[in-house]
Tab-separated table of C-alpha atoms in Angstrom:
chain	number	residue	atom	x	y	z
U	1	GLY	CA	-93.830	21.794	99.459
U	2	THR	CA	-96.446	23.536	102.423
U	3	VAL	CA	-96.977	26.717	100.543
U	4	GLY	CA	-96.531	25.224	97.192
U	5	SER	CA	-99.377	23.015	98.037
U	6	TYR	CA	-101.959	25.321	99.067
U	7	GLU	CA	-100.575	27.759	95.818
U	8	TYR	CA	-101.892	24.639	93.420
U	9	CYS	CA	-104.720	23.985	95.377
U	10	PHE	CA	-105.994	27.432	95.543
U	11	GLY	CA	-104.327	27.574	91.779
U	12	LYS	CA	-108.196	25.550	90.966
U	13	ARG	CA	-110.168	28.256	90.873
U	14	GLY	CA	-107.165	30.462	90.172
U	15	MET	CA	-106.312	32.845	92.833
U	16	GLY	CA	-102.932	30.686	93.244
U	17	TRP	CA	-101.089	33.801	94.285
U	18	PHE	CA	-103.419	33.892	97.486
U	19	GLY	CA	-103.176	30.129	98.882
U	20	LYS	CA	-99.401	30.725	97.717
U	21	LYS	CA	-99.641	34.035	101.437
U	22	ILE	CA	-101.483	31.475	103.519
U	23	GLY	CA	-99.400	28.514	102.825
U	24	TRP	CA	-97.269	29.623	104.957
U	25	ILE	CA	-99.371	29.824	108.403
U	26	PRO	CA	-99.120	26.219	108.462
U	27	LEU	CA	-95.761	25.971	107.651
U	28	LEU	CA	-94.779	28.881	110.533
U	29	GLY	CA	-96.632	27.304	112.832
U	30	SER	CA	-94.508	23.989	113.031
U	31	LEU	CA	-91.236	26.375	112.668
U	32	GLY	CA	-92.549	27.271	115.436
U	33	ILE	CA	-93.540	24.669	117.473
U	34	ALA	CA	-90.175	22.608	116.538
U	35	ILE	CA	-88.062	26.075	118.248
U	36	GLY	CA	-89.789	25.709	121.497
U	37	TYR	CA	-89.766	21.328	121.620
U	38	ALA	CA	-86.149	21.385	120.985
U	39	ILE	CA	-85.693	23.794	124.174
U	40	ILE	CA	-88.364	21.454	126.287
U	41	LEU	CA	-85.868	17.935	124.236
U	42	GLY	CA	-83.328	19.862	126.184
U	43	TRP	CA	-84.620	19.975	128.976
U	44	VAL	CA	-84.637	15.730	128.909
U	45	LEU	CA	-81.297	15.363	127.495
U	46	ARG	CA	-80.097	17.795	131.131
U	47	THR	CA	-82.329	14.855	132.896
U	48	LEU	CA	-80.714	12.370	131.183
U	49	TRP	CA	-77.238	13.130	131.613
U	50	GLY	CA	-78.356	13.619	135.289
U	51	PHE	CA	-79.224	10.297	135.378
U	52	VAL	CA	-76.115	9.349	133.879
U	53	SER	CA	-73.495	10.532	136.334
U	54	GLY	CA	-76.038	9.914	139.172
U	55	ASP	CA	-75.974	13.352	140.155
U	56	LEU	CA	-79.639	13.823	140.210
U	57	MET	CA	-80.341	10.453	141.738
U	58	THR	CA	-78.753	11.997	145.109
U	59	ALA	CA	-79.729	15.798	144.360
U	60	ASP	CA	-83.593	17.896	145.277
U	61	PRO	CA	-85.313	17.142	141.626
U	62	GLY	CA	-87.114	20.356	141.836
U	63	ALA	CA	-83.096	22.709	142.393
U	64	TYR	CA	-82.292	20.280	140.019
U	65	PHE	CA	-84.828	20.956	137.337
U	66	GLY	CA	-85.254	24.928	138.622
U	67	ALA	CA	-81.958	26.239	137.413
U	68	ILE	CA	-81.780	25.724	134.240
U	69	LEU	CA	-85.624	27.547	133.835
U	70	GLY	CA	-84.257	30.484	133.686
U	71	ASP	CA	-82.078	33.509	130.531
U	72	PHE	CA	-79.960	31.194	128.580
U	73	GLY	CA	-80.618	28.351	131.418
U	74	SER	CA	-80.559	25.857	129.049
U	75	VAL	CA	-78.256	26.660	126.257
U	76	PRO	CA	-75.609	23.431	125.892
U	77	TRP	CA	-78.544	21.157	125.687
U	78	HIS	CA	-80.233	22.456	124.154
U	79	VAL	CA	-77.620	23.468	121.239
U	80	ALA	CA	-77.128	19.387	121.613
U	81	VAL	CA	-80.566	18.588	120.157
U	82	ILE	CA	-80.337	20.918	117.580
U	83	ALA	CA	-77.120	19.091	116.291
U	84	ILE	CA	-78.891	16.029	116.244
U	85	THR	CA	-81.970	16.874	114.738
U	86	CYS	CA	-79.665	18.864	112.834
U	87	ALA	CA	-77.487	15.595	111.626
U	88	ILE	CA	-80.837	14.022	111.215
U	89	LEU	CA	-82.484	16.402	108.581
U	90	VAL	CA	-78.904	16.654	106.406
U	91	SER	CA	-79.670	12.964	105.196
U	92	GLY	CA	-82.931	13.333	104.108
U	93	VAL	CA	-85.915	11.366	104.708
U	94	SER	CA	-85.316	8.453	103.221
U	95	ASN	CA	-81.637	8.190	104.248
U	96	GLY	CA	-81.667	9.884	107.431
U	97	ILE	CA	-85.298	10.653	109.201
U	98	GLU	CA	-86.981	6.824	107.691
U	99	LYS	CA	-83.778	5.356	109.180
U	100	ALA	CA	-83.510	7.063	112.424
U	101	ASN	CA	-87.510	5.837	112.910
U	102	LYS	CA	-87.225	2.861	111.909
U	103	ILE	CA	-84.478	2.212	115.079
U	104	LEU	CA	-86.162	5.069	117.489
U	105	MET	CA	-89.885	4.439	117.431
U	106	PRO	CA	-89.656	-0.187	117.733
U	107	SER	CA	-86.822	0.945	120.074
U	108	PHE	CA	-89.811	3.320	122.162
U	109	PHE	CA	-92.381	0.520	122.295
U	110	VAL	CA	-89.410	-1.917	123.092
U	111	LEU	CA	-88.512	-0.139	126.195
U	112	PHE	CA	-91.972	1.492	127.335
U	113	LEU	CA	-93.569	-2.035	127.423
U	114	GLY	CA	-89.993	-3.042	129.260
U	115	MET	CA	-91.732	-0.603	132.367
U	116	ALA	CA	-94.965	-0.904	132.452
U	117	ILE	CA	-94.916	-5.035	132.947
U	118	TRP	CA	-91.909	-4.112	136.158
U	119	ILE	CA	-93.956	-1.630	137.132
U	120	SER	CA	-97.883	-3.469	137.559
U	121	PHE	CA	-96.191	-5.552	139.943
U	122	LEU	CA	-95.928	-2.630	142.534
U	123	PRO	CA	-97.711	-2.699	144.986
U	124	GLY	CA	-100.301	0.474	145.560
U	125	SER	CA	-99.647	0.329	141.279
U	126	GLY	CA	-103.610	-0.296	141.119
U	127	ALA	CA	-104.168	2.971	142.181
U	128	GLY	CA	-102.490	4.270	139.150
U	129	TYR	CA	-104.622	1.823	136.751
U	130	GLU	CA	-108.020	3.667	138.628
U	131	PHE	CA	-106.565	6.700	137.684
U	132	LEU	CA	-106.202	6.508	134.719
U	133	PHE	CA	-109.577	3.548	132.953
U	134	VAL	CA	-112.020	4.429	135.889
U	135	PRO	CA	-114.253	7.591	134.387
U	136	GLN	CA	-114.592	10.834	136.498
U	137	TRP	CA	-117.599	11.875	134.421
U	138	ASP	CA	-117.844	15.076	135.771
U	139	LYS	CA	-115.116	16.064	133.807
U	140	LEU	CA	-115.734	13.720	130.853
U	141	LEU	CA	-119.045	16.103	130.483
U	142	ASN	CA	-117.184	18.944	130.875
U	143	ILE	CA	-116.346	20.727	127.245
U	144	LYS	CA	-113.057	21.774	127.956
U	145	THR	CA	-111.642	18.252	129.019
U	146	TRP	CA	-112.893	17.156	125.570
U	147	ILE	CA	-111.077	20.162	123.945
U	148	MET	CA	-107.942	19.471	125.569
U	149	ALA	CA	-108.145	15.734	124.312
U	150	MET	CA	-108.467	17.680	120.411
U	151	GLY	CA	-106.198	19.491	120.543
U	152	GLN	CA	-103.093	16.289	121.695
U	153	ALA	CA	-104.665	14.970	118.804
U	154	PHE	CA	-103.704	17.633	116.899
U	155	PHE	CA	-99.840	17.659	118.447
U	156	SER	CA	-99.750	13.990	118.032
U	157	LEU	CA	-100.423	13.065	114.652
U	158	SER	CA	-99.372	16.423	113.567
U	159	ILE	CA	-102.493	17.575	111.707
U	160	SER	CA	-100.635	21.009	111.423
U	161	GLY	CA	-101.716	21.697	108.128
U	162	SER	CA	-98.165	21.270	106.963
U	163	SER	CA	-96.350	18.366	108.141
U	164	MET	CA	-98.409	15.911	107.106
U	165	ILE	CA	-98.173	17.483	102.689
U	166	VAL	CA	-94.648	17.014	103.125
U	167	TYR	CA	-94.183	13.418	104.329
U	168	GLY	CA	-97.199	12.529	101.940
U	169	SER	CA	-94.960	13.760	99.272
U	170	TYR	CA	-92.317	10.985	99.692
U	171	ILE	CA	-95.157	7.655	99.771
U	172	LYS	CA	-95.381	5.714	96.986
U	173	LYS	CA	-98.529	5.949	94.781
U	174	ASP	CA	-99.536	2.052	95.808
U	175	VAL	CA	-100.096	2.983	99.270
U	176	ASP	CA	-103.132	2.419	101.107
U	177	ILE	CA	-103.738	6.039	102.383
U	178	PRO	CA	-106.940	5.196	104.689
U	179	GLU	CA	-105.527	2.575	105.790
U	180	ALA	CA	-101.717	4.329	106.281
U	181	SER	CA	-103.867	6.949	108.429
U	182	LEU	CA	-106.068	4.035	110.252
U	183	ARG	CA	-102.868	2.065	111.573
U	184	THR	CA	-100.938	5.949	111.721
U	185	ALA	CA	-103.882	7.008	114.734
U	186	GLY	CA	-103.700	3.417	115.793
U	187	PHE	CA	-100.110	3.021	116.964
U	188	ASP	CA	-100.369	6.431	118.228
U	189	THR	CA	-103.043	5.828	120.937
U	190	CYS	CA	-100.325	2.510	121.687
U	191	ALA	CA	-97.264	4.719	122.204
U	192	ALA	CA	-99.722	6.703	124.463
U	193	MET	CA	-101.590	4.192	126.134
U	194	ILE	CA	-98.173	2.566	126.606
U	195	SER	CA	-96.923	5.585	127.917
U	196	ALA	CA	-99.427	6.129	130.626
U	197	LEU	CA	-98.862	2.626	131.481
U	198	ALA	CA	-95.078	2.862	132.415
U	199	ILE	CA	-95.728	5.925	134.648
U	200	MET	CA	-98.827	6.398	135.604
U	201	PRO	CA	-99.088	3.257	138.410
U	202	ALA	CA	-95.512	4.104	139.765
U	203	VAL	CA	-96.076	7.102	140.645
U	204	PHE	CA	-99.676	5.699	142.582
U	205	ALA	CA	-97.088	3.215	143.895
U	206	TYR	CA	-94.929	5.364	145.411
U	207	GLY	CA	-97.077	8.173	146.841
U	208	ILE	CA	-96.100	10.794	144.693
U	209	GLY	CA	-98.708	13.473	142.947
U	210	ALA	CA	-98.398	12.860	139.744
U	211	GLY	CA	-98.436	16.634	138.369
U	212	SER	CA	-98.776	17.069	134.605
U	213	GLY	CA	-96.983	18.439	131.631
U	214	PRO	CA	-92.768	19.170	133.123
U	215	VAL	CA	-94.669	19.705	136.647
U	216	LEU	CA	-94.814	15.146	135.465
U	217	VAL	CA	-91.852	14.550	133.723
U	218	PHE	CA	-89.080	16.349	135.447
U	219	LEU	CA	-90.479	17.028	139.228
U	220	THR	CA	-92.278	14.107	139.723
U	221	LEU	CA	-91.003	11.119	138.138
U	222	PRO	CA	-87.545	11.527	138.586
U	223	LYS	CA	-88.532	11.432	142.763
U	224	VAL	CA	-89.694	8.344	141.535
U	225	PHE	CA	-86.921	6.511	139.975
U	226	GLN	CA	-85.032	7.795	142.966
U	227	GLN	CA	-86.880	5.821	145.503
U	228	MET	CA	-87.086	2.709	142.903
U	229	PRO	CA	-84.862	0.028	142.756
U	230	PHE	CA	-82.583	-0.327	140.356
U	231	GLY	CA	-84.215	3.027	139.572
U	232	GLN	CA	-80.632	4.498	138.079
U	233	PHE	CA	-81.442	2.074	135.155
U	234	PHE	CA	-85.305	2.280	134.259
U	235	ALA	CA	-84.288	6.582	134.606
U	236	ILE	CA	-81.898	6.205	131.466
U	237	ILE	CA	-83.830	4.008	130.671
U	238	PHE	CA	-86.639	6.226	130.324
U	239	PHE	CA	-86.264	9.509	129.097
U	240	VAL	CA	-83.407	8.117	126.597
U	241	ALA	CA	-86.950	6.399	124.661
U	242	VAL	CA	-88.770	10.099	125.936
U	243	LEU	CA	-85.714	11.616	123.783
U	244	PHE	CA	-86.154	9.026	121.194
U	245	ALA	CA	-89.525	9.867	120.671
U	246	GLY	CA	-88.814	13.450	120.874
U	247	ILE	CA	-86.582	13.844	118.344
U	248	THR	CA	-89.049	11.652	116.032
U	249	SER	CA	-90.896	14.883	116.742
U	250	LEU	CA	-88.559	17.599	116.268
U	251	ILE	CA	-87.753	16.121	112.547
U	252	ASN	CA	-91.541	15.997	111.667
U	253	LEU	CA	-91.558	19.489	112.654
U	254	LEU	CA	-88.538	21.412	111.153
U	255	GLU	CA	-89.022	19.215	107.831
U	256	ALA	CA	-91.858	21.972	106.227
U	257	PRO	CA	-89.589	24.184	106.337
U	258	THR	CA	-86.240	23.134	105.093
U	259	GLU	CA	-87.898	21.869	102.020
U	260	HIS	CA	-89.619	24.534	101.400
U	261	LEU	CA	-86.382	26.136	101.719
U	262	GLN	CA	-84.183	23.653	99.919
U	263	GLU	CA	-87.390	24.124	96.646
U	264	ASN	CA	-87.134	27.413	96.955
U	265	PHE	CA	-84.347	28.767	98.422
U	266	THR	CA	-81.615	26.273	97.798
U	267	ASN	CA	-81.060	23.398	95.893
U	268	SER	CA	-78.813	21.702	98.583
U	269	ARG	CA	-80.041	20.115	101.209
U	270	LYS	CA	-77.727	19.947	103.745
U	271	ALA	CA	-78.021	24.290	104.232
U	272	ALA	CA	-81.379	23.534	104.144
U	273	SER	CA	-81.074	22.003	107.117
U	274	ILE	CA	-78.693	23.972	108.423
U	275	ILE	CA	-80.584	27.248	108.079
U	276	THR	CA	-83.764	25.996	109.093
U	277	CYS	CA	-82.024	24.958	112.757
U	278	VAL	CA	-79.280	27.864	113.409
U	279	LEU	CA	-82.642	30.506	112.931
U	280	SER	CA	-84.462	27.617	115.207
U	281	LEU	CA	-81.763	27.786	117.553
U	282	VAL	CA	-81.005	31.636	117.761
U	283	VAL	CA	-85.049	32.237	118.148
U	284	GLY	CA	-85.288	28.996	121.390
U	285	ILE	CA	-82.196	30.757	123.194
U	286	PHE	CA	-83.749	33.555	123.591
U	287	ILE	CA	-86.824	32.038	125.320
U	288	GLU	CA	-85.406	30.057	126.992
U	289	SER	CA	-86.725	30.978	130.543
U	290	GLU	CA	-89.899	28.502	131.629
U	291	PRO	CA	-92.395	31.785	131.421
U	292	LYS	CA	-91.561	32.158	128.070
U	293	VAL	CA	-91.313	29.027	126.137
U	294	GLY	CA	-94.603	28.501	128.042
U	295	ALA	CA	-96.181	31.600	126.531
U	296	TRP	CA	-94.641	31.018	123.041
U	297	MET	CA	-95.708	27.144	122.877
U	298	ASP	CA	-99.651	28.158	124.041
U	299	PHE	CA	-99.350	31.586	121.355
U	300	ILE	CA	-98.106	28.979	118.578
U	301	SER	CA	-100.668	25.948	120.021
U	302	VAL	CA	-103.350	27.910	120.634
U	303	VAL	CA	-103.636	29.914	117.718
U	304	ILE	CA	-101.196	29.235	114.892
U	305	VAL	CA	-101.383	25.640	115.010
U	306	PRO	CA	-105.167	24.888	114.926
U	307	PHE	CA	-105.799	27.608	112.383
U	308	GLY	CA	-103.146	25.965	110.265
U	309	ALA	CA	-105.880	22.924	110.576
U	310	VAL	CA	-108.657	23.830	110.634
U	311	MET	CA	-107.208	25.710	106.920
U	312	GLY	CA	-106.180	22.794	106.019
U	313	ALA	CA	-109.056	20.210	105.894
U	314	ALA	CA	-111.288	23.113	104.504
U	315	THR	CA	-108.570	23.307	101.364
U	316	ILE	CA	-108.903	19.988	100.654
U	317	TYR	CA	-112.836	19.488	101.073
U	318	TYR	CA	-113.507	22.894	99.030
U	319	ILE	CA	-110.655	24.000	97.338
U	320	LEU	CA	-109.409	20.916	95.845
U	321	GLY	CA	-112.654	18.914	96.195
U	322	TRP	CA	-114.248	15.954	96.824
U	323	ASP	CA	-113.445	14.602	92.849
U	324	GLU	CA	-109.578	15.426	92.880
U	325	LEU	CA	-109.186	14.018	96.830
U	326	ARG	CA	-111.424	10.311	95.825
U	327	LYS	CA	-108.911	10.380	92.763
U	328	GLU	CA	-105.656	10.734	94.463
U	329	LEU	CA	-107.483	7.318	97.491
U	330	GLU	CA	-109.035	5.454	95.421
U	331	ILE	CA	-105.493	5.017	93.459
U	332	GLY	CA	-104.149	2.990	96.429
U	333	HIS	CA	-107.547	1.921	98.037
U	334	GLY	CA	-109.907	1.166	96.006
U	335	LYS	CA	-113.840	2.574	94.879
U	336	MET	CA	-114.051	5.089	98.355
U	337	PRO	CA	-117.739	5.145	99.364
U	338	GLU	CA	-119.326	9.158	98.584
U	339	ILE	CA	-120.373	9.190	102.459
U	340	PHE	CA	-116.664	9.185	103.030
U	341	GLY	CA	-116.392	12.660	101.177
U	342	LEU	CA	-119.475	13.984	103.077
U	343	VAL	CA	-118.566	13.413	106.411
U	344	GLY	CA	-115.238	15.452	105.514
U	345	LYS	CA	-116.865	17.880	103.912
U	346	TYR	CA	-120.054	19.108	106.027
U	347	VAL	CA	-119.170	17.115	109.078
U	348	TYR	CA	-115.040	17.019	109.939
U	349	VAL	CA	-114.886	20.722	109.221
U	350	PRO	CA	-117.037	22.213	110.105
U	351	LEU	CA	-116.298	20.151	113.998
U	352	THR	CA	-112.998	21.244	113.460
U	353	ILE	CA	-113.543	24.772	112.864
U	354	ILE	CA	-116.283	24.470	116.054
U	355	ILE	CA	-113.017	23.316	118.090
U	356	MET	CA	-110.611	26.085	117.307
U	357	VAL	CA	-113.411	27.549	118.321
U	358	LEU	CA	-114.281	26.698	121.083
U	359	GLY	CA	-110.335	26.592	122.359
U	360	LEU	CA	-109.687	30.088	121.550
U	361	MET	CA	-112.477	30.404	124.155
U	362	TYR	CA	-111.444	28.504	126.115
U	363	GLY	CA	-107.609	29.182	126.719
U	364	GLY	CA	-106.170	26.876	123.595
U	365	LEU	CA	-106.281	22.805	122.548
């Protein structure tokens, strides 16, 4: 688990007690993100139901979305998301998470790719491609743009010093870790690109302001689907895909605390999963209002997650050491060049520290 891994690394320096204490930071970061993330997925589930029932095809998206933004506003949907996630977690990584991902992730790619192709034929969609691909140099030269981009990469790739440790413990010894890492980053980028190609051209084709974050997903896009031929059908496809992708991420985030409970407090996978999910739900219910969950996610993403990522990188290169890391990497990859370790130790780790500090200065990653 996460805490045990930090204890092991620092134990190499006779400081296992210290590693055991700081290992809780990235673990709590994963749980904290999961708590807020489950609330947002509850909003996604309710929006999906709005299109399945047909109510959202005629209702004002602002009023429909606003109805669940207050305190305890989305409890039933929140509970449903946690229940689905818990059912998969109980089955474990191999039986539940891996099998679910084998279905959910290919479905995500197929659904979004189909939408992207169809939307490309809409009149006015070209403005969306310009928005995506024509450089805005004033923004590219703004340091905050790069900080935000790196923060998104931290979140999207689960570089938080916790989740990767858990999933890494399940991979076979002969897996080529550098190659697998490149594939992971590549597929993640492809997913983001396909999503953008499915969303932004449609937004511009129907002359609706793009917006960002919750505004884009829960206000702008429903307006697009309301105007689009077969909009209800495409809306259902879209929000099913978003829900699929979101649940896989939520499973990822909750796996670390679940495994810690299983290893240290109970041998039962089922009990550990239920405890983790109930804890997430109980805390989340009290921050369901949009301002509260926004402040919660800002704190976790600004402080905890970046610190966990930096702490993980520093622990690997400075505490565990390049020699130990190289032995593990070379099992499946073969000879690792010395430059890899030098870049990691003297470029990557200092760069992540700089990014974290700048992120705090500029309002978060």
